[in-house]
Short mmCIF file of C-alpha atoms in Angstrom, two decimals:
data_model
loop_
_atom_site.label_atom_id
_atom_site.label_comp_id
_atom_site.label_asym_id
_atom_site.label_seq_id
_atom_site.Cartn_x
_atom_site.Cartn_y
_atom_site.Cartn_z
CA MET A 29 17.87 -16.65 -8.87
CA LEU A 30 19.74 -14.75 -6.23
CA LYS A 31 20.21 -17.62 -2.27
CA TYR A 32 17.87 -14.84 -0.78
CA GLU A 33 14.78 -15.49 -3.53
CA GLU A 34 15.18 -19.43 -3.45
CA ILE A 35 15.55 -19.19 0.24
CA ALA A 36 11.54 -17.20 0.37
CA LYS A 37 10.47 -19.12 -2.66
CA GLU A 38 11.08 -22.17 0.01
CA LEU A 39 9.41 -20.95 2.38
CA GLU A 40 6.69 -19.66 0.55
CA LYS A 41 5.91 -23.03 -0.89
CA ASN A 42 6.50 -24.14 2.20
CA ILE A 43 3.54 -21.79 3.76
CA SER A 44 0.86 -22.56 0.98
CA GLN A 45 2.11 -26.13 0.25
CA ASN A 46 2.03 -26.74 4.96
CA GLU A 47 -1.36 -23.99 5.11
CA LEU A 48 0.16 -22.23 7.83
CA GLU A 49 -1.85 -19.87 9.44
CA GLN A 50 -1.76 -16.28 10.38
CA GLY A 51 1.24 -16.24 13.76
CA SER A 52 1.69 -19.71 12.57
CA LYS A 53 6.13 -19.71 13.93
CA LEU A 54 8.40 -20.31 11.50
CA PRO A 55 11.68 -21.62 12.92
CA VAL A 56 14.57 -18.99 14.16
CA LEU A 57 17.45 -17.05 11.95
CA GLU A 58 20.23 -19.39 13.32
CA THR A 59 17.51 -23.00 12.48
CA LEU A 60 16.72 -21.30 8.93
CA MET A 61 20.66 -20.37 8.20
CA GLY A 62 21.44 -23.86 8.62
CA GLN A 63 19.38 -25.55 6.59
CA TYR A 64 19.99 -23.36 3.96
CA GLN A 65 23.70 -23.50 4.45
CA ALA A 66 22.72 -19.49 4.72
CA SER A 67 24.20 -16.75 6.14
CA LYS A 68 22.88 -14.04 8.54
CA SER A 69 22.51 -11.30 6.38
CA THR A 70 21.63 -13.88 3.48
CA VAL A 71 17.82 -14.69 6.05
CA ILE A 72 17.82 -11.65 7.34
CA LYS A 73 16.93 -10.34 3.07
CA ALA A 74 15.07 -13.84 2.66
CA ILE A 75 13.06 -12.54 5.60
CA SER A 76 12.52 -8.92 5.12
CA LEU A 77 11.62 -9.62 1.52
CA LEU A 78 8.41 -12.20 2.26
CA GLU A 79 8.05 -9.70 4.60
CA LYS A 80 7.77 -6.84 2.13
CA LYS A 81 5.15 -9.46 0.76
CA GLY A 82 2.73 -9.20 3.40
CA LEU A 83 3.47 -12.69 3.08
CA VAL A 84 5.53 -12.80 7.17
CA TYR A 85 6.27 -10.50 9.75
CA GLN A 86 8.59 -10.53 12.26
CA VAL A 87 8.08 -9.49 16.20
CA ARG A 88 11.21 -8.14 17.47
CA GLY A 89 13.12 -10.59 20.23
CA SER A 90 9.84 -12.98 19.58
CA GLY A 91 10.51 -14.44 16.14
CA ILE A 92 9.08 -14.43 12.95
CA PHE A 93 5.26 -15.29 12.65
CA VAL A 94 3.28 -15.65 8.97
CA ARG A 95 0.78 -12.77 8.20
CA LYS A 96 -2.74 -14.19 5.97
CA GLN A 97 -5.10 -12.53 4.90
CA LYS A 98 -7.82 -11.94 7.35
CA ARG A 99 -11.21 -11.64 4.43
CA LYS A 100 -11.51 -13.68 0.38
CA GLY A 101 -12.38 -11.58 -2.90
CA TYR A 102 -10.60 -8.27 -2.22
CA ILE A 103 -7.94 -7.46 -5.83
CA ARG A 104 -4.27 -6.97 -3.59
CA PHE A 105 -2.79 -3.96 -4.26
CA THR A 106 0.12 -4.79 -5.56
CA ASN A 107 2.99 -3.43 -8.50
CA GLN A 108 2.79 -7.30 -10.19
CA GLY A 109 -0.40 -5.75 -11.96
CA PHE A 110 -3.57 -7.50 -11.20
CA SER A 111 -3.52 -10.42 -12.83
CA GLY A 112 -0.44 -12.09 -11.26
CA GLU A 113 -2.81 -11.57 -8.35
CA LEU A 114 -5.79 -12.93 -9.47
CA ARG A 115 -4.85 -16.13 -10.62
CA ASP A 116 -8.59 -17.49 -9.87
CA ASP A 117 -10.49 -14.92 -11.28
CA LYS A 118 -10.61 -14.55 -15.76
CA ILE A 119 -9.15 -11.50 -16.59
CA THR A 120 -9.79 -10.35 -21.00
CA ALA A 121 -8.60 -7.24 -21.95
CA LYS A 122 -10.65 -5.87 -24.84
CA VAL A 123 -8.21 -3.51 -26.82
CA ILE A 124 -9.36 -0.07 -27.82
CA GLU A 125 -7.06 2.18 -29.34
CA LEU A 126 -2.49 0.69 -29.38
CA ASP A 127 -0.51 2.97 -31.21
CA ILE A 128 3.38 4.80 -30.90
CA ARG A 129 2.71 8.49 -30.35
CA LYS A 130 4.09 11.05 -27.99
CA PRO A 131 3.10 11.18 -24.72
CA THR A 132 1.22 13.67 -22.68
CA GLN A 133 3.12 16.03 -21.30
CA GLU A 134 1.75 14.43 -17.51
CA ALA A 135 3.03 11.00 -18.73
CA ALA A 136 6.26 12.42 -20.07
CA GLU A 137 7.13 13.35 -16.41
CA SER A 138 6.40 10.65 -15.44
CA LEU A 139 8.09 8.21 -17.08
CA ASN A 140 11.23 10.73 -17.30
CA ILE A 141 11.31 10.71 -20.51
CA ASP A 142 11.26 13.81 -23.59
CA LEU A 143 8.24 14.73 -24.67
CA ASP A 144 9.37 13.93 -28.04
CA GLU A 145 10.63 10.00 -27.36
CA ASP A 146 8.35 7.77 -28.62
CA VAL A 147 5.99 5.52 -26.44
CA TYR A 148 3.48 2.62 -27.29
CA TYR A 149 -0.32 4.18 -25.85
CA VAL A 150 -3.15 1.23 -25.67
CA LYS A 151 -5.92 1.49 -23.87
CA ARG A 152 -8.41 -0.99 -23.20
CA VAL A 153 -11.01 -2.44 -20.75
CA ARG A 154 -9.82 -5.13 -17.95
CA TYR A 155 -12.64 -8.36 -16.97
CA ILE A 156 -12.72 -9.71 -13.74
CA ASN A 157 -14.83 -12.84 -14.95
CA GLY A 158 -16.49 -11.41 -18.01
CA GLN A 159 -17.49 -8.41 -16.21
CA THR A 160 -15.84 -4.76 -16.62
CA LEU A 161 -13.05 -4.47 -13.99
CA CYS A 162 -11.90 -1.49 -15.65
CA LEU A 163 -11.00 1.25 -18.35
CA GLU A 164 -7.14 1.63 -18.22
CA GLU A 165 -5.12 4.38 -19.71
CA SER A 166 -1.34 3.58 -20.62
CA TYR A 167 2.11 5.24 -21.44
CA TYR A 168 4.62 2.69 -22.02
CA ASN A 169 8.63 3.98 -22.73
CA LYS A 170 9.41 2.18 -26.70
CA SER A 171 12.56 2.11 -25.47
CA ILE A 172 12.24 -0.56 -22.42
CA VAL A 173 8.43 -1.66 -24.48
CA THR A 174 9.94 -2.47 -27.17
CA TYR A 175 7.55 -3.79 -29.26
CA LEU A 176 3.45 -4.12 -27.94
CA ASN A 177 1.06 -5.65 -30.63
CA ASN A 178 -2.74 -6.37 -30.15
CA GLU A 179 -2.82 -10.27 -29.12
CA ILE A 180 0.22 -9.10 -26.70
CA ALA A 181 -2.58 -6.14 -24.53
CA THR A 182 -5.15 -8.57 -25.06
CA ASN A 183 -3.91 -10.34 -22.36
CA SER A 184 -1.07 -9.59 -19.57
CA ILE A 185 1.19 -7.05 -20.29
CA PHE A 186 3.06 -7.20 -17.58
CA ASP A 187 3.60 -10.56 -17.89
CA TYR A 188 4.82 -10.20 -21.83
CA ILE A 189 7.47 -7.25 -19.75
CA SER A 190 8.48 -9.80 -17.46
CA GLU A 191 8.58 -12.71 -19.59
CA ALA A 192 9.13 -12.36 -22.47
CA LEU A 193 10.88 -8.93 -22.45
CA GLY A 194 12.86 -10.12 -19.68
CA HIS A 195 12.09 -7.33 -17.62
CA LYS A 196 12.35 -7.08 -13.71
CA ILE A 197 9.60 -4.86 -11.76
CA GLY A 198 10.73 -2.93 -9.65
CA PHE A 199 8.20 -0.32 -7.28
CA SER A 200 5.16 1.26 -8.09
CA ASP A 201 3.50 4.93 -7.09
CA MET A 202 -0.22 4.83 -7.31
CA TYR A 203 -2.21 8.68 -6.46
CA LEU A 204 -5.93 7.38 -5.92
CA HIS A 205 -8.87 9.69 -6.44
CA VAL A 206 -12.32 8.94 -5.50
CA ASN A 207 -14.72 10.50 -8.44
CA SER A 208 -17.59 9.86 -10.54
CA LEU A 209 -18.13 8.01 -13.99
CA THR A 210 -18.09 10.08 -17.10
CA LYS A 211 -20.26 9.57 -19.76
CA VAL A 212 -17.46 7.59 -21.77
CA GLU A 213 -16.88 5.87 -18.84
CA ALA A 214 -19.78 4.96 -17.65
CA GLU A 215 -20.52 4.23 -21.12
CA TYR A 216 -16.92 1.75 -21.19
CA LEU A 217 -17.69 0.24 -18.17
CA GLY A 218 -21.14 -0.57 -18.57
CA LEU A 219 -22.41 1.98 -15.91
CA GLN A 220 -24.17 5.08 -15.55
CA GLU A 221 -22.53 8.93 -15.71
CA GLY A 222 -22.13 9.99 -12.30
CA GLU A 223 -21.58 6.45 -10.56
CA PRO A 224 -18.56 7.25 -8.62
CA LYS A 225 -15.73 4.87 -10.06
CA LEU A 226 -12.06 4.60 -8.75
CA PHE A 227 -9.69 6.33 -10.22
CA VAL A 228 -6.04 5.21 -9.76
CA GLU A 229 -3.13 6.06 -11.87
CA THR A 230 0.45 4.42 -11.36
CA ILE A 231 3.94 5.38 -12.13
CA PHE A 232 5.44 1.53 -12.14
CA HIS A 233 9.29 1.18 -12.17
CA LEU A 234 11.66 -1.86 -13.18
CA ASN A 235 13.56 -2.97 -10.29
CA ASN A 236 16.64 -0.98 -11.53
CA ALA A 237 13.45 1.62 -10.57
CA GLN A 238 12.84 2.95 -14.06
CA PRO A 239 9.76 4.14 -14.88
CA PHE A 240 8.76 2.62 -17.91
CA ASP A 241 4.40 2.76 -17.11
CA PHE A 242 2.47 4.80 -16.22
CA SER A 243 -1.55 4.47 -16.40
CA ARG A 244 -4.73 6.22 -15.41
CA VAL A 245 -7.51 3.60 -14.44
CA THR A 246 -10.53 3.91 -13.32
CA TYR A 247 -12.55 1.74 -12.09
CA ASN A 248 -16.09 -0.91 -11.63
CA TYR A 249 -16.83 0.02 -8.09
CA GLN A 250 -18.98 -3.25 -7.93
CA GLN A 251 -15.52 -4.86 -9.26
CA SER A 252 -13.54 -3.91 -6.94
CA GLN A 253 -12.24 -4.58 -2.97
CA PHE A 254 -9.17 -3.57 -2.52
CA PHE A 255 -6.37 -5.27 0.27
CA PHE A 256 -3.66 -2.96 0.44
CA GLN A 257 -1.34 -4.46 3.68
CA SER A 258 0.61 -1.86 4.88
CA THR A 259 4.23 -3.25 6.43
CA GLY A 260 4.79 -2.82 9.88
CA TYR A 261 7.22 0.10 11.36
CA SER A 262 8.31 1.32 14.91
CA MET A 263 10.73 4.37 14.51
CA MET B 7 15.25 2.11 20.62
CA LEU B 8 17.41 -0.60 17.84
CA LYS B 9 20.57 0.45 16.61
CA TYR B 10 19.40 -0.69 13.01
CA GLU B 11 16.68 1.97 13.65
CA GLU B 12 18.91 4.93 14.72
CA ILE B 13 21.18 3.93 12.37
CA ALA B 14 17.79 4.39 9.65
CA LYS B 15 16.82 6.58 11.55
CA GLU B 16 20.31 8.94 10.77
CA LEU B 17 19.83 8.69 7.40
CA GLU B 18 16.54 9.60 6.83
CA LYS B 19 17.37 12.77 8.81
CA ASN B 20 20.87 13.22 6.53
CA ILE B 21 18.31 12.53 3.58
CA SER B 22 15.45 14.45 5.05
CA GLN B 23 18.63 18.09 5.85
CA ASN B 24 20.58 17.84 2.64
CA GLU B 25 17.14 17.51 -0.08
CA LEU B 26 18.57 14.53 -1.34
CA GLU B 27 16.74 13.44 -4.82
CA GLN B 28 14.72 11.06 -6.08
CA GLY B 29 17.51 8.57 -7.09
CA SER B 30 20.41 9.84 -4.93
CA LYS B 31 22.80 7.57 -4.33
CA LEU B 32 23.39 6.61 -0.43
CA PRO B 33 27.07 4.99 0.69
CA VAL B 34 27.67 1.56 0.33
CA LEU B 35 27.02 -1.16 2.02
CA GLU B 36 31.02 -1.69 3.31
CA THR B 37 30.88 2.42 4.34
CA LEU B 38 27.45 2.08 6.51
CA MET B 39 28.55 -0.05 8.50
CA GLY B 40 31.79 1.33 9.16
CA GLN B 41 30.30 4.94 9.19
CA TYR B 42 28.30 3.83 11.98
CA GLN B 43 29.94 0.94 13.76
CA ALA B 44 27.44 -1.85 12.28
CA SER B 45 27.30 -5.55 11.45
CA LYS B 46 26.71 -5.72 7.26
CA SER B 47 23.43 -7.74 9.28
CA THR B 48 22.27 -4.22 10.90
CA VAL B 49 22.63 -1.88 7.68
CA ILE B 50 21.05 -4.19 5.42
CA LYS B 51 18.05 -3.97 8.50
CA ALA B 52 18.29 -0.38 8.92
CA ILE B 53 18.35 0.36 4.55
CA SER B 54 15.50 -2.28 4.81
CA LEU B 55 13.30 -0.47 7.44
CA LEU B 56 13.64 2.58 5.08
CA GLU B 57 12.98 0.44 1.74
CA LYS B 58 9.45 -0.53 4.02
CA LYS B 59 8.88 3.30 4.27
CA GLY B 60 9.26 4.22 0.85
CA LEU B 61 12.53 6.34 1.61
CA VAL B 62 14.98 4.46 -0.29
CA TYR B 63 15.24 1.68 -2.29
CA GLN B 64 17.77 -0.74 -3.50
CA VAL B 65 18.88 -1.69 -7.00
CA ARG B 66 21.30 -4.69 -7.35
CA GLY B 67 25.06 -4.92 -7.08
CA SER B 68 24.13 -0.90 -8.50
CA GLY B 69 23.63 0.61 -4.41
CA ILE B 70 20.95 2.15 -2.55
CA PHE B 71 18.66 5.03 -4.27
CA VAL B 72 17.14 8.21 -2.41
CA ARG B 73 13.30 7.58 -2.62
CA LYS B 74 11.02 10.57 -3.31
CA GLN B 75 6.91 11.15 -4.18
CA LYS B 76 6.83 12.61 -7.41
CA ARG B 77 3.20 14.45 -6.67
CA LYS B 78 2.28 16.76 -3.63
CA GLY B 79 -0.61 16.68 -1.61
CA TYR B 80 -1.71 13.34 -0.82
CA ILE B 81 -2.04 11.84 1.88
CA ARG B 82 0.01 8.29 2.59
CA PHE B 83 -2.10 5.52 3.31
CA THR B 84 -0.06 4.18 5.91
CA ASN B 85 0.47 2.34 9.54
CA GLN B 86 1.07 5.04 11.26
CA GLY B 87 -2.76 6.94 11.15
CA PHE B 88 -2.86 9.98 9.34
CA SER B 89 -1.48 12.76 11.93
CA GLY B 90 1.81 10.80 11.29
CA GLU B 91 1.61 11.70 7.74
CA LEU B 92 -0.06 15.07 7.83
CA ARG B 93 2.75 17.00 10.33
CA ASP B 94 2.30 20.42 7.44
CA ASP B 95 -2.45 19.94 8.06
CA LYS B 96 -4.22 20.54 10.02
CA ILE B 97 -6.13 18.15 11.84
CA THR B 98 -8.46 17.73 14.15
CA ALA B 99 -12.04 16.10 15.00
CA LYS B 100 -15.17 16.31 16.92
CA VAL B 101 -16.10 13.80 18.76
CA ILE B 102 -19.47 11.90 18.13
CA GLU B 103 -19.56 9.86 20.48
CA LEU B 104 -17.21 7.03 22.49
CA ASP B 105 -17.78 4.29 25.12
CA ILE B 106 -16.99 1.58 26.32
CA ARG B 107 -19.19 -1.16 24.15
CA LYS B 108 -19.01 -4.92 23.29
CA PRO B 109 -18.46 -5.14 19.83
CA THR B 110 -19.74 -5.95 16.65
CA GLN B 111 -19.78 -9.52 15.02
CA GLU B 112 -17.08 -8.20 12.22
CA ALA B 113 -14.91 -6.22 14.51
CA ALA B 114 -15.20 -9.00 17.19
CA GLU B 115 -13.49 -11.67 14.28
CA SER B 116 -11.18 -7.75 12.91
CA LEU B 117 -9.91 -8.18 17.16
CA ASN B 118 -9.59 -11.29 17.58
CA ILE B 119 -11.50 -11.20 20.76
CA ASP B 120 -14.91 -12.65 21.90
CA LEU B 121 -18.04 -10.90 21.59
CA ASP B 122 -18.42 -10.20 25.61
CA GLU B 123 -14.58 -8.19 26.24
CA ASP B 124 -15.12 -4.42 26.13
CA VAL B 125 -14.21 -1.70 23.29
CA TYR B 126 -13.85 1.55 23.85
CA TYR B 127 -15.70 2.53 20.54
CA VAL B 128 -15.68 6.39 18.66
CA LYS B 129 -17.34 7.84 16.11
CA ARG B 130 -15.69 11.40 15.45
CA VAL B 131 -15.39 13.58 12.56
CA ARG B 132 -12.43 14.35 11.68
CA TYR B 133 -11.41 17.93 9.17
CA ILE B 134 -8.25 18.66 7.85
CA ASN B 135 -7.83 22.32 7.56
CA GLY B 136 -10.63 22.73 8.40
CA GLN B 137 -12.99 21.06 5.70
CA THR B 138 -14.07 17.40 6.32
CA LEU B 139 -11.64 14.36 5.55
CA CYS B 140 -13.81 12.09 6.87
CA LEU B 141 -16.04 10.71 9.25
CA GLU B 142 -14.36 7.83 11.35
CA GLU B 143 -15.87 4.72 13.91
CA SER B 144 -12.89 2.77 15.24
CA TYR B 145 -13.09 -0.03 17.80
CA TYR B 146 -10.47 0.10 20.31
CA ASN B 147 -9.71 -3.25 22.28
CA LYS B 148 -9.66 -1.75 25.58
CA SER B 149 -7.40 -4.91 27.49
CA ILE B 150 -4.87 -3.10 24.94
CA VAL B 151 -6.43 0.95 24.88
CA THR B 152 -7.02 0.51 28.52
CA TYR B 153 -8.41 4.65 28.39
CA LEU B 154 -9.90 7.05 25.66
CA ASN B 155 -11.59 10.90 26.47
CA ASN B 156 -12.89 12.85 24.72
CA GLU B 157 -10.17 15.45 25.06
CA ILE B 158 -7.72 12.25 23.71
CA ALA B 159 -9.99 11.84 20.60
CA THR B 160 -10.17 14.80 19.55
CA ASN B 161 -6.51 15.18 18.47
CA SER B 162 -4.12 12.05 17.27
CA ILE B 163 -5.34 9.16 18.91
CA PHE B 164 -2.04 6.77 17.61
CA ASP B 165 -0.34 9.21 18.45
CA TYR B 166 -1.36 9.09 22.55
CA ILE B 167 -1.24 4.76 22.34
CA SER B 168 2.72 5.00 20.88
CA GLU B 169 3.68 8.40 22.96
CA ALA B 170 1.38 8.15 26.54
CA LEU B 171 0.75 4.80 25.92
CA GLY B 172 4.37 3.04 25.07
CA HIS B 173 2.06 0.85 22.56
CA LYS B 174 4.68 0.22 18.81
CA ILE B 175 2.19 0.59 16.44
CA GLY B 176 3.15 -2.30 13.84
CA PHE B 177 1.87 -3.34 10.51
CA SER B 178 -2.14 -2.88 9.02
CA ASP B 179 -4.16 -5.17 6.35
CA MET B 180 -6.87 -2.28 4.31
CA TYR B 181 -9.61 -3.09 2.58
CA LEU B 182 -11.14 -0.36 0.38
CA HIS B 183 -14.48 -0.16 -0.90
CA VAL B 184 -15.66 2.44 -3.27
CA ASN B 185 -19.65 3.13 -2.92
CA SER B 186 -22.30 6.34 -2.66
CA LEU B 187 -22.47 8.63 0.41
CA THR B 188 -25.60 7.95 2.60
CA LYS B 189 -28.14 10.84 3.28
CA VAL B 190 -26.47 9.80 7.33
CA GLU B 191 -22.92 10.13 6.28
CA ALA B 192 -23.34 12.93 3.33
CA GLU B 193 -24.69 14.49 6.33
CA TYR B 194 -21.41 14.73 8.91
CA LEU B 195 -19.53 15.77 5.70
CA GLY B 196 -21.46 18.28 4.38
CA LEU B 197 -22.21 16.78 1.62
CA GLN B 198 -24.60 15.58 -0.67
CA GLU B 199 -26.92 12.20 -0.63
CA GLY B 200 -25.28 9.95 -3.06
CA GLU B 201 -22.12 11.73 -3.55
CA PRO B 202 -19.36 9.02 -4.35
CA LYS B 203 -16.68 7.79 -1.52
CA LEU B 204 -13.84 5.70 -0.43
CA PHE B 205 -14.72 3.64 2.36
CA VAL B 206 -11.55 2.17 4.42
CA GLU B 207 -11.28 -0.24 6.43
CA THR B 208 -8.20 -1.20 8.54
CA ILE B 209 -6.98 -3.48 10.67
CA PHE B 210 -4.03 -1.80 13.17
CA HIS B 211 -1.66 -4.72 14.72
CA LEU B 212 1.23 -3.06 16.79
CA ASN B 213 3.96 -4.47 16.53
CA ASN B 214 3.98 -7.61 18.08
CA ALA B 215 1.29 -8.21 15.69
CA GLN B 216 -2.26 -8.08 18.37
CA PRO B 217 -5.00 -6.29 16.46
CA PHE B 218 -6.12 -3.34 18.31
CA ASP B 219 -7.45 -1.10 16.54
CA PHE B 220 -11.12 -2.20 13.66
CA SER B 221 -11.70 1.86 12.55
CA ARG B 222 -14.32 1.34 9.85
CA VAL B 223 -14.03 5.20 7.30
CA THR B 224 -15.17 7.50 5.23
CA TYR B 225 -13.38 9.90 2.94
CA ASN B 226 -14.88 13.03 2.18
CA TYR B 227 -13.97 12.09 -1.55
CA GLN B 228 -12.97 16.49 -2.37
CA GLN B 229 -10.37 15.92 0.33
CA SER B 230 -9.42 12.47 -0.30
CA GLN B 231 -6.33 12.55 -2.86
CA PHE B 232 -4.07 9.16 -1.43
CA PHE B 233 -0.49 8.41 -2.38
CA PHE B 234 0.50 4.42 -1.36
CA GLN B 235 4.16 3.30 -2.30
CA SER B 236 4.96 -0.74 -3.20
CA THR B 237 7.58 -1.85 -2.19
CA GLY B 238 9.56 -3.80 -5.60
CA TYR B 239 10.91 -7.23 -5.40
CA SER B 240 11.39 -9.74 -7.47
CA MET B 241 10.44 -13.06 -7.78
#
């Protein structure tokens, strides 16, 4: 882990351990530089990392402040997958299909691979505290996600990718649609055909910017309250 | 505008004018430092500003690269309001209600004000290229948004707030729900009762972190394809 990541981790620990409220002021740059024996640019990188994570915000000329989520019980939209964000909730999954196949046109384009390259295709229903959360179809670039099996797919595939395969997950592009459930989707989710659904297609990239996962997820609207932080910028 | 903002603006102009594709490499820090006669930390701040805006991504040890949206016709979730993101589309609005009143409990909490303080309440239907986009209810802290009228509310209130009132818009917290349209909502949007809806509550902050707008927006699902970029981080 690089210096600025360590500093960010330290600050994050500090915020949670001291249960700092939204608006709590962090030490000024100079203090942090001294405290962590780090250069100005290193501390700035640590702070913008925390800013990206929505844990702090910076007020020009005034300082760095703690940022907190106002409401509870919302799933945070994130590029780290669900489980990472739902440690308090029990996330399980039932694998419906898992095989190696050729990508669809859309999957190939999203993953920047050719139609004749292999992908791991995983179709599963995910549950939150025993209730259906979503129906997920994922296409993993097999040259990156070199191995998957049912047991792995029953748990967090992202944990496996980062911990077992050692990949670092980077940014993601999400495309949201709202529509009505088809008969088949409704059956998987235990809902009625025609009930509303949130449909999210996501292209997940490694932190070297290579797309590794294209997922198409249909959410159970009854379970889905999403929280989404947008970082401020002024231009 | 501060130095790092100018640099970011220059780089942004450069990216769009030269129509740089996703993956195009930007000059290394040192080059940018020389090019703009700026310190390392200033250039880093400019880059993370562009990163926040989803225009570039950084690959450790490899450089800074252009980030592009793969799909067209999606509305970008942003903290700058719609119009800022939809310059190519014609966004209009019909004001249904506009008055000064006391906030609801929820609005007061979201805006961190007392129940006896004044807010501007605006209810309007917004149109994209002549079709209903959403039904919006907004509560503006009157001590920040000191004046509003129908003409302003018919156009972009955010443009007015930043340009006429000179406020800088900061981060926002969004809470998404998916549900079915009520009869009243359906009438405003020209849809049928029971059709799906995306319902988004947002707390908008100034860049001094003061909440100034609490909005409750019901989207026409037929018009609503949302794009949402999540910035990568690795911890």
